[in-house]
PDB file of C-alpha atoms in Angstrom:
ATOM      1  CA  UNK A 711      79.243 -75.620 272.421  1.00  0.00           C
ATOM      2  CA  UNK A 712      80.457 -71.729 273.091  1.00  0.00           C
ATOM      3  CA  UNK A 713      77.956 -71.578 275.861  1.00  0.00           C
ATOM      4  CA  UNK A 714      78.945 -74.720 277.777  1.00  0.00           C
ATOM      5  CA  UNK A 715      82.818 -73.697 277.290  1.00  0.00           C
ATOM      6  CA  UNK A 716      81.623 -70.088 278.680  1.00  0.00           C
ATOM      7  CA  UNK A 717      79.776 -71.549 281.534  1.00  0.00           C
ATOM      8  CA  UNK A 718      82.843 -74.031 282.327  1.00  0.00           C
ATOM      9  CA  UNK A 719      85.247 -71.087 282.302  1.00  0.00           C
ATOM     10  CA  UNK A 720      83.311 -69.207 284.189  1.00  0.00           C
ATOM     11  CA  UNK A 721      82.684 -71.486 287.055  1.00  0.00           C
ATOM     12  CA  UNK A 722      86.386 -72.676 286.741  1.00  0.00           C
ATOM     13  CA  UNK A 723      88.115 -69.124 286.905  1.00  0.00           C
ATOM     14  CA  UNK A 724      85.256 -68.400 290.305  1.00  0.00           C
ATOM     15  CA  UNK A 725      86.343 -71.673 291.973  1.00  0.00           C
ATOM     16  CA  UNK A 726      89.979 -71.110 291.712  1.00  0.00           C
ATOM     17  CA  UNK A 727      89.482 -67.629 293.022  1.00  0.00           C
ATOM     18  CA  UNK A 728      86.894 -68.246 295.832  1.00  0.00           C
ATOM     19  CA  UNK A 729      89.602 -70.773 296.351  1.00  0.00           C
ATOM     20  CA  UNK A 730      93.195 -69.873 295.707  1.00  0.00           C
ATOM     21  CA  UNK A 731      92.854 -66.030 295.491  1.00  0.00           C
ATOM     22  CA  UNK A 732      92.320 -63.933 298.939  1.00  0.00           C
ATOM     23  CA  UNK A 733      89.916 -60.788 298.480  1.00  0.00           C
ATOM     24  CA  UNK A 734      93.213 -58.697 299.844  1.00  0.00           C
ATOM     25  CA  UNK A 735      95.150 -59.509 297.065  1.00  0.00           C
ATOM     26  CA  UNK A 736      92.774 -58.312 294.744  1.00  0.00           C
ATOM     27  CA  UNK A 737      92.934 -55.161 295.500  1.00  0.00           C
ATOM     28  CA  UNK A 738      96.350 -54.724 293.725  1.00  0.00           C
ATOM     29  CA  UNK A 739      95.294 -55.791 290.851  1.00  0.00           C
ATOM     30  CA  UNK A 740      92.420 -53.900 290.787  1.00  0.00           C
ATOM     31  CA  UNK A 741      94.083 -50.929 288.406  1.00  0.00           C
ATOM     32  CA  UNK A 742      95.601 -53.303 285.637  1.00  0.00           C
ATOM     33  CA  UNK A 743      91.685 -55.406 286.014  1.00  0.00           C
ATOM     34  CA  UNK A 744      90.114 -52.216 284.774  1.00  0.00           C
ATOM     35  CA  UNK A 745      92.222 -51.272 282.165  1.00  0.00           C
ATOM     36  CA  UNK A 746      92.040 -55.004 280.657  1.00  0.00           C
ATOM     37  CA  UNK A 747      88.043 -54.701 280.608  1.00  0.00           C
ATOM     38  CA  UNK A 748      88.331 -50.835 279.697  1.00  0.00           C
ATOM     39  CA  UNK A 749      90.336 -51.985 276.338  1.00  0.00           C
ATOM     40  CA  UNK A 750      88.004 -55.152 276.323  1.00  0.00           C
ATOM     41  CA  UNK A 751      84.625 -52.937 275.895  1.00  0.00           C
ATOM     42  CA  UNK A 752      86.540 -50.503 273.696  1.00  0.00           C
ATOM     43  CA  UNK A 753      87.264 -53.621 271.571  1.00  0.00           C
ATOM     44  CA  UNK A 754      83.403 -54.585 271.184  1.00  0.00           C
ATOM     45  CA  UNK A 755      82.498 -51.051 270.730  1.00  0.00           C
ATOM     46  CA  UNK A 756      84.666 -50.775 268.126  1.00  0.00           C
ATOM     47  CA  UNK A 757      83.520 -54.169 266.514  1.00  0.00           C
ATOM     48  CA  UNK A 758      80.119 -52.760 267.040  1.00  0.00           C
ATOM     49  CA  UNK A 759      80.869 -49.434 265.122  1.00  0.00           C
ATOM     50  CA  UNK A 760      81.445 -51.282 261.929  1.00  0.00           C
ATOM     51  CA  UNK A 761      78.095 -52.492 261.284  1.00  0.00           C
ATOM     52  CA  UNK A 762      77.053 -53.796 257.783  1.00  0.00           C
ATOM     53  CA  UNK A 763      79.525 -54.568 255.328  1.00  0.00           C
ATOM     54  CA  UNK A 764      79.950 -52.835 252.178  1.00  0.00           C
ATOM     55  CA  UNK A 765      78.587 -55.198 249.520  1.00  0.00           C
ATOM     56  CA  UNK A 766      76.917 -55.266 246.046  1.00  0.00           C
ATOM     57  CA  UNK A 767      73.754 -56.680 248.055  1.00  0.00           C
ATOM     58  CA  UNK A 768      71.859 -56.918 244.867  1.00  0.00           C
ATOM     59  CA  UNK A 769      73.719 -59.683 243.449  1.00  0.00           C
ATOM     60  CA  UNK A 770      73.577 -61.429 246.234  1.00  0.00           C
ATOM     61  CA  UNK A 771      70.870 -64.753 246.556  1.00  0.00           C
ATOM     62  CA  UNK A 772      68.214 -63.086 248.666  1.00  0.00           C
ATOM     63  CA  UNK A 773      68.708 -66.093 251.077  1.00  0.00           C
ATOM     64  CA  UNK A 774      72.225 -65.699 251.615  1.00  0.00           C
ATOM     65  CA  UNK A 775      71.658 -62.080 252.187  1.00  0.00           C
ATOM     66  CA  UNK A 776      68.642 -61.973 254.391  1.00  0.00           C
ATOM     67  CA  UNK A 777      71.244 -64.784 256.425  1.00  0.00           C
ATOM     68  CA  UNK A 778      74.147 -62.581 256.582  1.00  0.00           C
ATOM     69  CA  UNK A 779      72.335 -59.418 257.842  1.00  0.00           C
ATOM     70  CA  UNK A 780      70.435 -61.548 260.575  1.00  0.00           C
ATOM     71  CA  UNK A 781      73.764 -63.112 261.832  1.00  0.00           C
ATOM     72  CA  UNK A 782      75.443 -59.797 261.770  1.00  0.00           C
ATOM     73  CA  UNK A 783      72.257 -58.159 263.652  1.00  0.00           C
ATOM     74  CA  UNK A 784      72.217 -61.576 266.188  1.00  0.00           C
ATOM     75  CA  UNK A 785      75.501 -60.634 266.945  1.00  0.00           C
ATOM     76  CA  UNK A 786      75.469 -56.786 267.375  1.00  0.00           C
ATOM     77  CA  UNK A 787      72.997 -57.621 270.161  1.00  0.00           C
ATOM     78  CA  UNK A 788      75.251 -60.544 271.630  1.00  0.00           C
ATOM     79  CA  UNK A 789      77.432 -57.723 271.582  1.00  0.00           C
ATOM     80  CA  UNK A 790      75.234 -55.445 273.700  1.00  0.00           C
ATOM     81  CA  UNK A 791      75.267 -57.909 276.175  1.00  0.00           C
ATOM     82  CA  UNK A 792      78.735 -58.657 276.499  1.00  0.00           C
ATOM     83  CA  UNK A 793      79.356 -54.875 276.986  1.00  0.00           C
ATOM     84  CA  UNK A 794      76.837 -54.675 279.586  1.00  0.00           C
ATOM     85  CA  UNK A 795      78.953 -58.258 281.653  1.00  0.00           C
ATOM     86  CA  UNK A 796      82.107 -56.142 281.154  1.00  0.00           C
ATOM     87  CA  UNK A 797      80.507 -52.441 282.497  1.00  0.00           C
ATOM     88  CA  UNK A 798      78.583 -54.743 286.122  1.00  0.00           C
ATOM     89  CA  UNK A 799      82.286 -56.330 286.142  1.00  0.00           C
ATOM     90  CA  UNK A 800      84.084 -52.681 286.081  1.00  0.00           C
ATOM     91  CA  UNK A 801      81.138 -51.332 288.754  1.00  0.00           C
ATOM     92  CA  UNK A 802      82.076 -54.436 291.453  1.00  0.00           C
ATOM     93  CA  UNK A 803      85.639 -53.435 290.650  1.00  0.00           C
ATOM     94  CA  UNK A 804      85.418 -49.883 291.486  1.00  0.00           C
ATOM     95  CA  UNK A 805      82.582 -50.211 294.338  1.00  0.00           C
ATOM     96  CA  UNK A 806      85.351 -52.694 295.529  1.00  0.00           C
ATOM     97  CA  UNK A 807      88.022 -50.019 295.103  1.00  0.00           C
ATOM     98  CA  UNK A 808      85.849 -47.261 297.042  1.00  0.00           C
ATOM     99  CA  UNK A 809      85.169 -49.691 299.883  1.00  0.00           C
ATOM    100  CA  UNK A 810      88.874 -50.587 300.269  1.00  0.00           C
ATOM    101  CA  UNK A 811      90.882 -53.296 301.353  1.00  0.00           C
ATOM    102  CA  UNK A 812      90.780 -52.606 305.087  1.00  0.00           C
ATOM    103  CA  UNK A 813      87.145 -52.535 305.468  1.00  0.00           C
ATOM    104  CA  UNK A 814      87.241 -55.666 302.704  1.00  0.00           C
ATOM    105  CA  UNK A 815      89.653 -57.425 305.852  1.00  0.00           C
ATOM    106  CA  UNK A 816      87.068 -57.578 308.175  1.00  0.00           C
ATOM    107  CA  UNK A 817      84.326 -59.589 306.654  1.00  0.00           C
ATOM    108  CA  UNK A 818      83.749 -62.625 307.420  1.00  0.00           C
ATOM    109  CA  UNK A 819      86.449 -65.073 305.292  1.00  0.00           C
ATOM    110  CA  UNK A 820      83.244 -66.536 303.428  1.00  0.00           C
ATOM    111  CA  UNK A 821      82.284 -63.482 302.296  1.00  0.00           C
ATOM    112  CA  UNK A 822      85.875 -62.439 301.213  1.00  0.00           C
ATOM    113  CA  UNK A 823      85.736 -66.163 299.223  1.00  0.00           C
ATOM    114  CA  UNK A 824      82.809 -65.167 297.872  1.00  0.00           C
ATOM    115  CA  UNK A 825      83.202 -62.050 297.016  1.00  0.00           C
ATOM    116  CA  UNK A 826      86.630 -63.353 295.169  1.00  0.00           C
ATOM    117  CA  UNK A 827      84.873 -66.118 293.348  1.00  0.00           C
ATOM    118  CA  UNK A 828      82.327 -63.626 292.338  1.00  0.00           C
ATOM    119  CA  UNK A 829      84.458 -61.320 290.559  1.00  0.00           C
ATOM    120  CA  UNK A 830      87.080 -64.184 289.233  1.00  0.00           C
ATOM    121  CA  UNK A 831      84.107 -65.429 287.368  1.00  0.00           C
ATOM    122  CA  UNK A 832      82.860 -62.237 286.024  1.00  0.00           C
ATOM    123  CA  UNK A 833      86.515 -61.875 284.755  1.00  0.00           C
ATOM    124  CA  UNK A 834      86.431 -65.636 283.419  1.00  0.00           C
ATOM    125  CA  UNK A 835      82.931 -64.835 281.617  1.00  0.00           C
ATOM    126  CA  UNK A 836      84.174 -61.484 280.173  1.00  0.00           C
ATOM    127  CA  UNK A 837      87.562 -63.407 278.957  1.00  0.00           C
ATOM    128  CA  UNK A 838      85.303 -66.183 277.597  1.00  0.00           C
ATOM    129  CA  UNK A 839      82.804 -63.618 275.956  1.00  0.00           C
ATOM    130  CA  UNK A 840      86.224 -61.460 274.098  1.00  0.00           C
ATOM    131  CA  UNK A 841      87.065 -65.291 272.730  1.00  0.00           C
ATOM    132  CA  UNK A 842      83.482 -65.783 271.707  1.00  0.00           C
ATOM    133  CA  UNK A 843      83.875 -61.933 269.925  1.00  0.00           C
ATOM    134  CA  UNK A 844      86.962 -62.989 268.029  1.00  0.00           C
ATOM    135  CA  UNK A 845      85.408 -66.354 267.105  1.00  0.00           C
ATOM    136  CA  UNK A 846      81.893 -64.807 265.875  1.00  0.00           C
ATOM    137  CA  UNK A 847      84.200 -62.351 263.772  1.00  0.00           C
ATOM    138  CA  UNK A 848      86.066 -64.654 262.129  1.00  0.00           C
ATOM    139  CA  UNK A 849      82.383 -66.588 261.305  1.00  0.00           C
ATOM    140  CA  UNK A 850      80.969 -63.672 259.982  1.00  0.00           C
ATOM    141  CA  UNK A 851      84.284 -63.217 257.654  1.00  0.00           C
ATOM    142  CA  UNK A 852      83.813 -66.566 256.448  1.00  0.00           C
ATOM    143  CA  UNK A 853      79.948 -66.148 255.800  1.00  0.00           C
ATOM    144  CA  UNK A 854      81.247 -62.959 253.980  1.00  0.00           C
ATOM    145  CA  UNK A 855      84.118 -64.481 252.245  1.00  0.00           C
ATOM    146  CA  UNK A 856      81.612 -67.689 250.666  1.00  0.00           C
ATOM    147  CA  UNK A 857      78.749 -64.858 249.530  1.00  0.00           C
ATOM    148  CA  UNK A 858      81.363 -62.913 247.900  1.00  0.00           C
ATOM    149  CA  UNK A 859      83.403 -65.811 246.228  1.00  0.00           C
ATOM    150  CA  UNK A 860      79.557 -67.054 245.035  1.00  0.00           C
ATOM    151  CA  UNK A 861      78.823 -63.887 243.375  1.00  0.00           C
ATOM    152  CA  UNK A 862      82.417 -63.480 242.085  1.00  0.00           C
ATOM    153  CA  UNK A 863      81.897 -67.516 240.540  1.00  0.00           C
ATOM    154  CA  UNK A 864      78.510 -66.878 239.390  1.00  0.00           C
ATOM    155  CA  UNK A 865      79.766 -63.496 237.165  1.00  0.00           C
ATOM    156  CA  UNK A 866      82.718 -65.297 236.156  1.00  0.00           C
ATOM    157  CA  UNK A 867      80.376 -68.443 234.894  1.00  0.00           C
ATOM    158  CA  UNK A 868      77.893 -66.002 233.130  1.00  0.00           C
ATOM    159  CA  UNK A 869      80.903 -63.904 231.504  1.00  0.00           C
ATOM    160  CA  UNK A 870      82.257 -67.581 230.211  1.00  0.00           C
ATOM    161  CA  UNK A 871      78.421 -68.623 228.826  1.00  0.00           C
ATOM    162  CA  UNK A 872      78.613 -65.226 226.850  1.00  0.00           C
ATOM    163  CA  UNK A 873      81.595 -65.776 225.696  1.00  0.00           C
ATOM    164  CA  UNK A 874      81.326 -69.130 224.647  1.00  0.00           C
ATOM    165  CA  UNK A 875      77.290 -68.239 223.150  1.00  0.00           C
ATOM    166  CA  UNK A 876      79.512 -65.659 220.943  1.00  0.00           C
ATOM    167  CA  UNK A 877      82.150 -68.054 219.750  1.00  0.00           C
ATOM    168  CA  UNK A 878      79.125 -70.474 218.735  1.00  0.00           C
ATOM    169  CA  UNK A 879      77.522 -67.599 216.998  1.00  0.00           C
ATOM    170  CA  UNK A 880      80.733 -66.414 214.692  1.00  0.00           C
ATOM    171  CA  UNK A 881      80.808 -70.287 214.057  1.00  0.00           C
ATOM    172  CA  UNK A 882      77.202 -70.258 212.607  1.00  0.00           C
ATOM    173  CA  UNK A 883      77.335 -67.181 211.080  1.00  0.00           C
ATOM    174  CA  UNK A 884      80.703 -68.211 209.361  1.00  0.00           C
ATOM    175  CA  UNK A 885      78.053 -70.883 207.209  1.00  0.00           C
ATOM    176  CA  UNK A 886      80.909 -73.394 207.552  1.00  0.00           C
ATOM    177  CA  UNK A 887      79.993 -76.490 205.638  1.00  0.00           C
ATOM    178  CA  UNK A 888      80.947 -79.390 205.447  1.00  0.00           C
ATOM    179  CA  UNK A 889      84.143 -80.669 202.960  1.00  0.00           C
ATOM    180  CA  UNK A 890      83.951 -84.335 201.858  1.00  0.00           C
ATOM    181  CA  UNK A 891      86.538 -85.886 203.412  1.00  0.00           C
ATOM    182  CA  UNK A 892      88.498 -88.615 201.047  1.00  0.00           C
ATOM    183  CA  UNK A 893      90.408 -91.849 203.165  1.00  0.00           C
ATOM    184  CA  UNK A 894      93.411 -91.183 203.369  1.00  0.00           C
ATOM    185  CA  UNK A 895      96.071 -92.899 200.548  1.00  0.00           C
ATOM    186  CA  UNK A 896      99.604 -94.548 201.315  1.00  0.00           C
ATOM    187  CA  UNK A 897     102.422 -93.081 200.397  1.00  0.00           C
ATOM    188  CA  UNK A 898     103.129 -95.065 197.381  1.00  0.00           C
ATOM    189  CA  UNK A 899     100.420 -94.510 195.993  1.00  0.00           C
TER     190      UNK A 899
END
């Protein structure tokens, strides 16, 4: 589902520029572009940086664990890759910059369309890939949050069978017997 929303952004955002967007307009915007995807890849390496959480991995199902640390490593190379769309974006930005908007004016208007639609989808597919970031995060929390509130349930339901295994055995060793018990009489009586 995240890849055929990516894709659909992606072609969306380079139709509407190839369309809508001159090349020579671009070129103003170049400056606030590349501090966007500058603070985007700081963001992922950041996210990257973090690596394993800190858990008690031995209480932990081996299951669950071996599933979280896949994920997490599935997604520190999904990472990799989105940092490598955002550095070819910030490239075709600068090359862009370098070659300048007065050379840019003299190509031929398909190429300027093109050229616009190129780099308004590599911006849709790095804004699609930041969303897909935040929304793998917030998996991973939730994978975290259900190991941790199994462990935390499954300490909580042992503690409880000790306890309750102690109870039984103050009750036995107690040697409680059993009292004939006479029917009740009325008041009267």
């Amino acid at each position: 589902m995240a890849r055929a929303l990516t894709i659909i952004a992606t072609i969306a955002a380079a139709g509407l520029f190839g369309w809508a967007v001159p090349l020579e307009r671009l070129f103003g915007a170049f400056q606030p572009l590349m501090v966007a995807l500058s603070i985007m890849v700081a963001a992922v390496f950041i996210r990257l940086n973090r690596g394993m959480p800190t858990l008690e991995w031995k209480s932990l199902e081996p299951t669950d664990r071996k599933g979280l640390t896949a994920a997490i490593v599935r997604l520190s190379k999904e990472y990799g890759w989105i940092i490598a769309i955002i550095a070819v974006t910030l490239v075709a930005i600068v090359s862009l910059s370098v070659i300048g908007s007065e050379t840019a004016a003299t190509w031929n208007v398909w190429v300027r369309r093109i050229v616009s639609g190129a780099l308004g989808g590599a911006l849709g597919l790095c804004s699609a890939r930041m969303g897909y970031v935040v929304w793998r995060d917030i998996d991973i929390v939730r994978l975290q949050k259900r190991l941790i509130d199994g462990v935390a349930d499954k300490e909580e339901g042992d503690r409880q069978a000790a306890l309750a295994n102690e109870k039984v055995m103050e009750f036995k060793s107690a040697n409680v017997r059993r009292v004939p018990v006479e029917k009740p009489k009325a008041w009267g009586e």
